[in-house]
mmCIF file of C-alpha atoms in Angstrom:
data_model
loop_
_atom_site.group_PDB
_atom_site.id
_atom_site.type_symbol
_atom_site.label_atom_id
_atom_site.label_comp_id
_atom_site.label_asym_id
_atom_site.label_seq_id
_atom_site.Cartn_x
_atom_site.Cartn_y
_atom_site.Cartn_z
ATOM 1 C CA VAL A 1 -1.472 15.017 7.115
ATOM 2 C CA ALA A 2 -2.626 11.257 7.464
ATOM 3 C CA PRO A 3 -2.928 10.366 10.952
ATOM 4 C CA PRO A 4 0.379 8.468 12.643
ATOM 5 C CA ALA A 5 -0.942 4.588 12.094
ATOM 6 C CA ALA A 6 -0.150 4.106 15.442
ATOM 7 C CA GLY A 7 -2.391 6.013 17.389
ATOM 8 C CA ILE A 8 -5.429 4.350 18.503
ATOM 9 C CA PRO A 9 -7.939 6.556 16.901
ATOM 10 C CA VAL A 10 -8.064 4.343 13.703
ATOM 11 C CA LEU A 11 -11.835 6.253 12.807
ATOM 12 C CA ARG A 12 -11.443 10.524 12.619
ATOM 13 C CA GLY A 13 -14.273 11.945 11.120
ATOM 14 C CA THR A 14 -16.909 14.702 11.425
ATOM 15 C CA ALA A 15 -21.121 14.178 11.981
ATOM 16 C CA ALA A 16 -21.776 17.342 10.599
ATOM 17 C CA PRO A 17 -25.249 18.781 9.660
ATOM 18 C CA THR A 18 -26.685 17.230 6.879
ATOM 19 C CA SER A 19 -29.490 18.650 4.496
ATOM 20 C CA THR A 20 -33.021 20.062 6.237
ATOM 21 C CA GLN A 21 -35.259 17.258 5.455
ATOM 22 C CA PRO A 22 -36.878 15.603 8.629
ATOM 23 C CA ALA A 23 -35.092 12.581 10.116
ATOM 24 C CA VAL A 24 -37.345 9.901 11.294
ATOM 25 C CA ASN A 25 -35.770 6.838 12.366
ATOM 26 C CA ARG A 26 -32.365 7.049 11.212
ATOM 27 C CA ASN A 27 -29.145 7.303 12.994
ATOM 28 C CA PRO A 28 -27.315 10.655 11.651
ATOM 29 C CA LEU A 29 -24.875 10.980 9.081
ATOM 30 C CA VAL A 30 -21.680 9.915 10.164
ATOM 31 C CA VAL A 31 -18.861 10.948 8.067
ATOM 32 C CA ASN A 32 -15.343 9.480 8.986
ATOM 33 C CA ILE A 33 -11.274 8.596 7.207
ATOM 34 C CA SER A 34 -10.440 4.828 7.855
ATOM 35 C CA ALA A 35 -6.820 4.702 8.652
ATOM 36 C CA ARG A 36 -4.885 2.275 7.003
ATOM 37 C CA HIS A 37 -5.599 -1.216 9.112
ATOM 38 C CA VAL A 38 -5.589 -4.853 9.397
ATOM 39 C CA HIS A 39 -7.860 -7.145 9.517
ATOM 40 C CA LEU A 40 -6.727 -10.957 11.058
ATOM 41 C CA THR A 41 -7.833 -14.880 10.975
ATOM 42 C CA GLN A 42 -7.433 -15.879 14.618
ATOM 43 C CA GLU A 43 -4.850 -18.535 13.005
ATOM 44 C CA HIS A 44 -2.913 -15.688 12.072
ATOM 45 C CA VAL A 45 -3.146 -13.294 15.104
ATOM 46 C CA GLU A 46 -1.389 -16.708 17.299
ATOM 47 C CA ILE A 47 0.740 -16.629 14.750
ATOM 48 C CA LEU A 48 1.975 -12.473 14.730
ATOM 49 C CA PHE A 49 1.555 -12.737 19.000
ATOM 50 C CA GLY A 50 1.424 -16.222 20.137
ATOM 51 C CA LYS A 51 0.200 -19.553 20.937
ATOM 52 C CA GLY A 52 -3.289 -18.530 22.018
ATOM 53 C CA ALA A 53 -3.215 -14.709 21.897
ATOM 54 C CA THR A 54 -6.567 -13.030 21.259
ATOM 55 C CA LEU A 55 -7.189 -9.292 19.891
ATOM 56 C CA THR A 56 -7.047 -6.560 23.524
ATOM 57 C CA PRO A 57 -10.185 -4.308 22.318
ATOM 58 C CA GLU A 58 -8.429 -1.068 23.269
ATOM 59 C CA LYS A 59 -10.985 1.628 21.689
ATOM 60 C CA ASP A 60 -14.732 0.755 20.535
ATOM 61 C CA LEU A 61 -15.490 1.852 16.676
ATOM 62 C CA TYR A 62 -18.692 3.626 15.798
ATOM 63 C CA GLN A 63 -20.735 0.582 14.493
ATOM 64 C CA ASP A 64 -21.168 -1.893 17.190
ATOM 65 C CA GLY A 65 -19.271 -4.531 18.021
ATOM 66 C CA TYR A 66 -16.086 -3.287 16.538
ATOM 67 C CA TYR A 67 -13.189 -2.203 17.558
ATOM 68 C CA ALA A 68 -9.648 -1.064 16.812
ATOM 69 C CA ALA A 69 -7.303 -3.559 19.255
ATOM 70 C CA ALA A 70 -3.993 -2.595 21.252
ATOM 71 C CA GLU A 71 -2.416 -4.724 18.642
ATOM 72 C CA THR A 72 -0.656 -3.480 15.959
ATOM 73 C CA VAL A 73 1.815 -5.012 12.709
ATOM 74 C CA ALA A 74 4.577 -3.969 10.207
ATOM 75 C CA VAL A 75 3.116 -4.194 6.863
ATOM 76 C CA VAL A 76 6.233 -5.251 4.892
ATOM 77 C CA GLY A 77 6.183 -4.624 0.718
ATOM 78 C CA PRO A 78 8.318 -5.265 -2.302
ATOM 79 C CA ARG A 79 11.920 -4.869 -2.248
ATOM 80 C CA ARG A 80 11.108 -4.648 1.713
ATOM 81 C CA ARG A 81 9.691 -1.371 1.733
ATOM 82 C CA MET A 82 7.579 -1.211 5.392
ATOM 83 C CA ILE A 83 4.678 0.400 7.083
ATOM 84 C CA PRO A 84 5.560 -0.042 10.605
ATOM 85 C CA ASN A 85 2.158 0.051 13.652
ATOM 86 C CA VAL A 86 -0.281 -0.721 11.495
ATOM 87 C CA ARG A 87 -2.987 -1.182 13.566
ATOM 88 C CA VAL A 88 -5.503 -4.432 13.976
ATOM 89 C CA LEU A 89 -9.039 -4.258 13.742
ATOM 90 C CA GLY A 90 -11.377 -6.802 15.619
ATOM 91 C CA PRO A 91 -12.816 -8.922 16.122
ATOM 92 C CA CYS A 92 -11.312 -11.244 14.037
ATOM 93 C CA ARG A 93 -12.372 -12.630 10.169
ATOM 94 C CA ASP A 94 -11.936 -15.208 7.728
ATOM 95 C CA ASP A 95 -9.623 -13.915 5.317
ATOM 96 C CA SER A 96 -6.565 -11.696 6.257
ATOM 97 C CA GLN A 97 -7.126 -8.244 4.591
ATOM 98 C CA VAL A 98 -4.863 -5.415 4.542
ATOM 99 C CA GLU A 99 -6.436 -1.715 3.692
ATOM 100 C CA LEU A 100 -4.303 0.956 2.546
ATOM 101 C CA ALA A 101 -4.665 4.308 1.250
ATOM 102 C CA PHE A 102 -3.139 5.347 -2.046
ATOM 103 C CA THR A 103 -0.217 6.561 -0.988
ATOM 104 C CA ASP A 104 0.340 4.518 1.188
ATOM 105 C CA GLY A 105 0.805 1.586 -1.285
ATOM 106 C CA ILE A 106 3.462 3.984 -3.515
ATOM 107 C CA SER A 107 5.353 3.990 -0.550
ATOM 108 C CA LEU A 108 5.149 0.144 -0.189
ATOM 109 C CA GLY A 109 5.483 -0.209 -4.007
ATOM 110 C CA ILE A 110 2.070 -2.181 -4.343
ATOM 111 C CA ASP A 111 0.422 -1.590 -6.706
ATOM 112 C CA LEU A 112 -3.214 -1.160 -4.791
ATOM 113 C CA PRO A 113 -6.997 -2.636 -6.919
ATOM 114 C CA VAL A 114 -9.939 -1.021 -5.479
ATOM 115 C CA ARG A 115 -11.830 -3.511 -3.415
ATOM 116 C CA ILE A 116 -15.049 -2.963 -1.109
ATOM 117 C CA SER A 117 -13.881 -4.837 1.991
ATOM 118 C CA GLY A 118 -13.607 -8.635 1.784
ATOM 119 C CA ASP A 119 -12.969 -8.628 -2.014
ATOM 120 C CA VAL A 120 -9.647 -9.716 -1.493
ATOM 121 C CA SER A 121 -9.551 -12.600 -4.774
ATOM 122 C CA GLY A 122 -6.534 -11.781 -7.349
ATOM 123 C CA THR A 123 -5.119 -9.011 -5.427
ATOM 124 C CA PRO A 124 -1.441 -8.196 -3.950
ATOM 125 C CA GLY A 125 -0.062 -9.561 -1.475
ATOM 126 C CA CYS A 126 2.994 -8.437 1.796
ATOM 127 C CA VAL A 127 4.556 -9.503 4.726
ATOM 128 C CA LEU A 128 2.999 -9.231 8.035
ATOM 129 C CA MET A 129 5.609 -8.752 10.861
ATOM 130 C CA GLY A 130 4.148 -9.194 14.705
ATOM 131 C CA PRO A 131 6.329 -9.229 17.506
ATOM 132 C CA ARG A 132 6.359 -13.149 17.673
ATOM 133 C CA GLY A 133 6.204 -14.508 14.393
ATOM 134 C CA VAL A 134 5.697 -13.493 10.685
ATOM 135 C CA VAL A 135 3.028 -14.181 7.751
ATOM 136 C CA GLU A 136 3.055 -13.824 3.955
ATOM 137 C CA LEU A 137 -0.277 -13.245 3.078
ATOM 138 C CA LYS A 138 -0.467 -14.142 -0.672
ATOM 139 C CA GLN A 139 -3.305 -12.130 -1.412
ATOM 140 C CA GLY A 140 -5.816 -10.036 0.794
ATOM 141 C CA VAL A 141 -3.939 -6.121 -0.011
ATOM 142 C CA ILE A 142 -6.564 -3.473 -1.324
ATOM 143 C CA ARG A 143 -7.513 0.069 -1.134
ATOM 144 C CA ALA A 144 -10.892 -0.090 0.935
ATOM 145 C CA MET A 145 -13.689 1.285 -2.118
ATOM 146 C CA ARG A 146 -15.151 4.526 -0.937
ATOM 147 C CA HIS A 147 -18.723 2.993 0.899
ATOM 148 C CA VAL A 148 -21.788 3.951 3.502
ATOM 149 C CA HIS A 149 -23.257 1.353 5.582
ATOM 150 C CA MET A 150 -27.169 1.753 5.679
ATOM 151 C CA GLY A 151 -29.573 0.426 8.064
ATOM 152 C CA PRO A 152 -32.808 -0.398 5.888
ATOM 153 C CA ALA A 153 -34.754 2.587 7.570
ATOM 154 C CA ASP A 154 -31.656 4.702 5.503
ATOM 155 C CA LEU A 155 -32.353 2.832 2.702
ATOM 156 C CA GLU A 156 -35.450 3.848 2.415
ATOM 157 C CA TYR A 157 -35.216 7.114 2.999
ATOM 158 C CA TYR A 158 -31.909 7.465 0.283
ATOM 159 C CA GLY A 159 -33.927 5.113 -2.284
ATOM 160 C CA VAL A 160 -31.056 2.635 -2.570
ATOM 161 C CA VAL A 161 -30.099 -1.193 -2.266
ATOM 162 C CA ASP A 162 -27.851 -2.821 -0.917
ATOM 163 C CA LYS A 163 -24.529 -2.530 -4.077
ATOM 164 C CA SER A 164 -26.327 -0.051 -5.656
ATOM 165 C CA THR A 165 -24.206 3.577 -5.318
ATOM 166 C CA ILE A 166 -24.864 7.024 -3.595
ATOM 167 C CA HIS A 167 -23.118 10.648 -3.389
ATOM 168 C CA LEU A 168 -21.688 12.232 -1.026
ATOM 169 C CA ARG A 169 -21.741 15.999 -1.036
ATOM 170 C CA VAL A 170 -18.842 17.794 1.357
ATOM 171 C CA GLU A 171 -19.151 21.420 1.878
ATOM 172 C CA SER A 172 -16.145 22.591 3.466
ATOM 173 C CA PRO A 173 -14.128 25.116 3.318
ATOM 174 C CA GLY A 174 -12.708 26.234 0.032
ATOM 175 C CA CYS A 175 -13.401 22.782 -0.921
ATOM 176 C CA THR A 176 -16.880 22.277 -1.736
ATOM 177 C CA THR A 177 -16.788 18.627 -3.220
ATOM 178 C CA VAL A 178 -18.922 15.738 -4.538
ATOM 179 C CA LEU A 179 -17.604 12.845 -3.948
ATOM 180 C CA GLU A 180 -19.423 10.272 -6.641
ATOM 181 C CA ASP A 181 -20.208 6.216 -6.541
ATOM 182 C CA LEU A 182 -20.168 5.489 -2.710
ATOM 183 C CA ALA A 183 -20.963 1.873 -2.643
ATOM 184 C CA VAL A 184 -23.734 1.105 -0.496
ATOM 185 C CA ARG A 185 -23.419 -1.641 2.377
ATOM 186 C CA ALA A 186 -26.185 -2.767 4.151
ATOM 187 C CA GLY A 187 -27.230 -4.969 7.188
ATOM 188 C CA LYS A 188 -29.391 -4.810 9.805
ATOM 189 C CA GLY A 189 -28.518 -2.527 13.499
ATOM 190 C CA ILE A 190 -25.966 -0.612 11.441
ATOM 191 C CA LYS A 191 -26.004 3.136 11.718
ATOM 192 C CA LEU A 192 -25.732 5.223 8.926
ATOM 193 C CA GLU A 193 -22.064 5.502 8.200
ATOM 194 C CA VAL A 194 -19.569 6.784 5.493
ATOM 195 C CA HIS A 195 -16.123 5.636 5.311
ATOM 196 C CA LEU A 196 -13.559 7.315 3.584
ATOM 197 C CA ASP A 197 -9.629 6.873 3.186
ATOM 198 C CA THR A 198 -6.929 9.343 4.609
ATOM 199 C CA ASP A 199 -5.877 10.609 1.005
ATOM 200 C CA GLU A 200 -9.919 11.353 0.315
ATOM 201 C CA GLY A 201 -10.219 12.683 3.914
ATOM 202 C CA ASN A 202 -7.410 15.432 3.017
ATOM 203 C CA ALA A 203 -8.450 16.086 -0.017
ATOM 204 C CA ILE A 204 -11.969 17.762 0.937
ATOM 205 C CA ASN A 205 -10.870 19.473 3.665
ATOM 206 C CA LEU A 206 -12.957 16.900 5.884
ATOM 207 C CA ASP A 207 -11.599 18.329 9.245
ATOM 208 C CA ASN A 208 -13.173 21.211 8.924
ATOM 209 C CA ALA A 209 -16.166 20.547 6.696
ATOM 210 C CA THR A 210 -19.376 22.283 7.759
ATOM 211 C CA LYS A 211 -22.038 20.148 6.051
ATOM 212 C CA VAL A 212 -22.629 15.966 4.519
ATOM 213 C CA GLU A 213 -25.290 14.598 2.514
ATOM 214 C CA LEU A 214 -26.007 12.152 0.511
ATOM 215 C CA VAL A 215 -27.206 12.794 -2.798
ATOM 216 C CA LYS A 216 -29.287 9.310 -4.606
ATOM 217 C CA ALA A 217 -27.684 8.862 -8.142
ATOM 218 C CA GLU A 218 -29.686 10.211 -11.048
ATOM 219 C CA PRO A 219 -29.628 9.462 -14.747
ATOM 220 C CA CYS A 220 -28.329 11.820 -17.047
ATOM 221 C CA LYS A 221 -31.197 13.929 -18.357
ATOM 222 C CA CYS A 222 -28.705 15.274 -21.162
ATOM 223 C CA ARG A 223 -29.515 15.118 -24.932
ATOM 224 C CA HIS A 224 -26.731 13.893 -27.190
#
């Protein structure tokens, strides 16, 4: 069962043993479940929480400089279906965005497109309700594509480049699974971290995983 939306731990996951290959100048592989959350512009923060309001950091996330804020909003979909207490993540962004799991979309009545975070052009909108105001988003509601954050040393180690893909193999009791096509998102100062949504994490029994490893996608060698 997915964690309550209001729970401060926006990330839940594992740092289970990786492959036996030596890890030199690399971060350990961490796989986290990213629960439903909202990113806001400063303008929208002030509309929702009052003039002059800023986000209140409450819990640091795994990546340096990012945090779960004390603030939450209600996400309202078509026909007034609502998910309350959705956590806001900081710092503020240039565009507001709502990231939900597939089952959240069903609950709200929104057909969620799978997108890389930040790619919101042409996506559905919703209404955000805060204690001091309401924001109507014309677009920005997505299901985040599963992805892995990598720094330069990680890219070199795994032999991949930014915007390519890689597979994730997860060993868990009775549920060993390979998730294909994780998008690679690269940057300096980034820790090696996989992000899955709650549906994906629950489906592979991530909480009880005993081993996780990234596997480079290889071209098919079959003779057709």
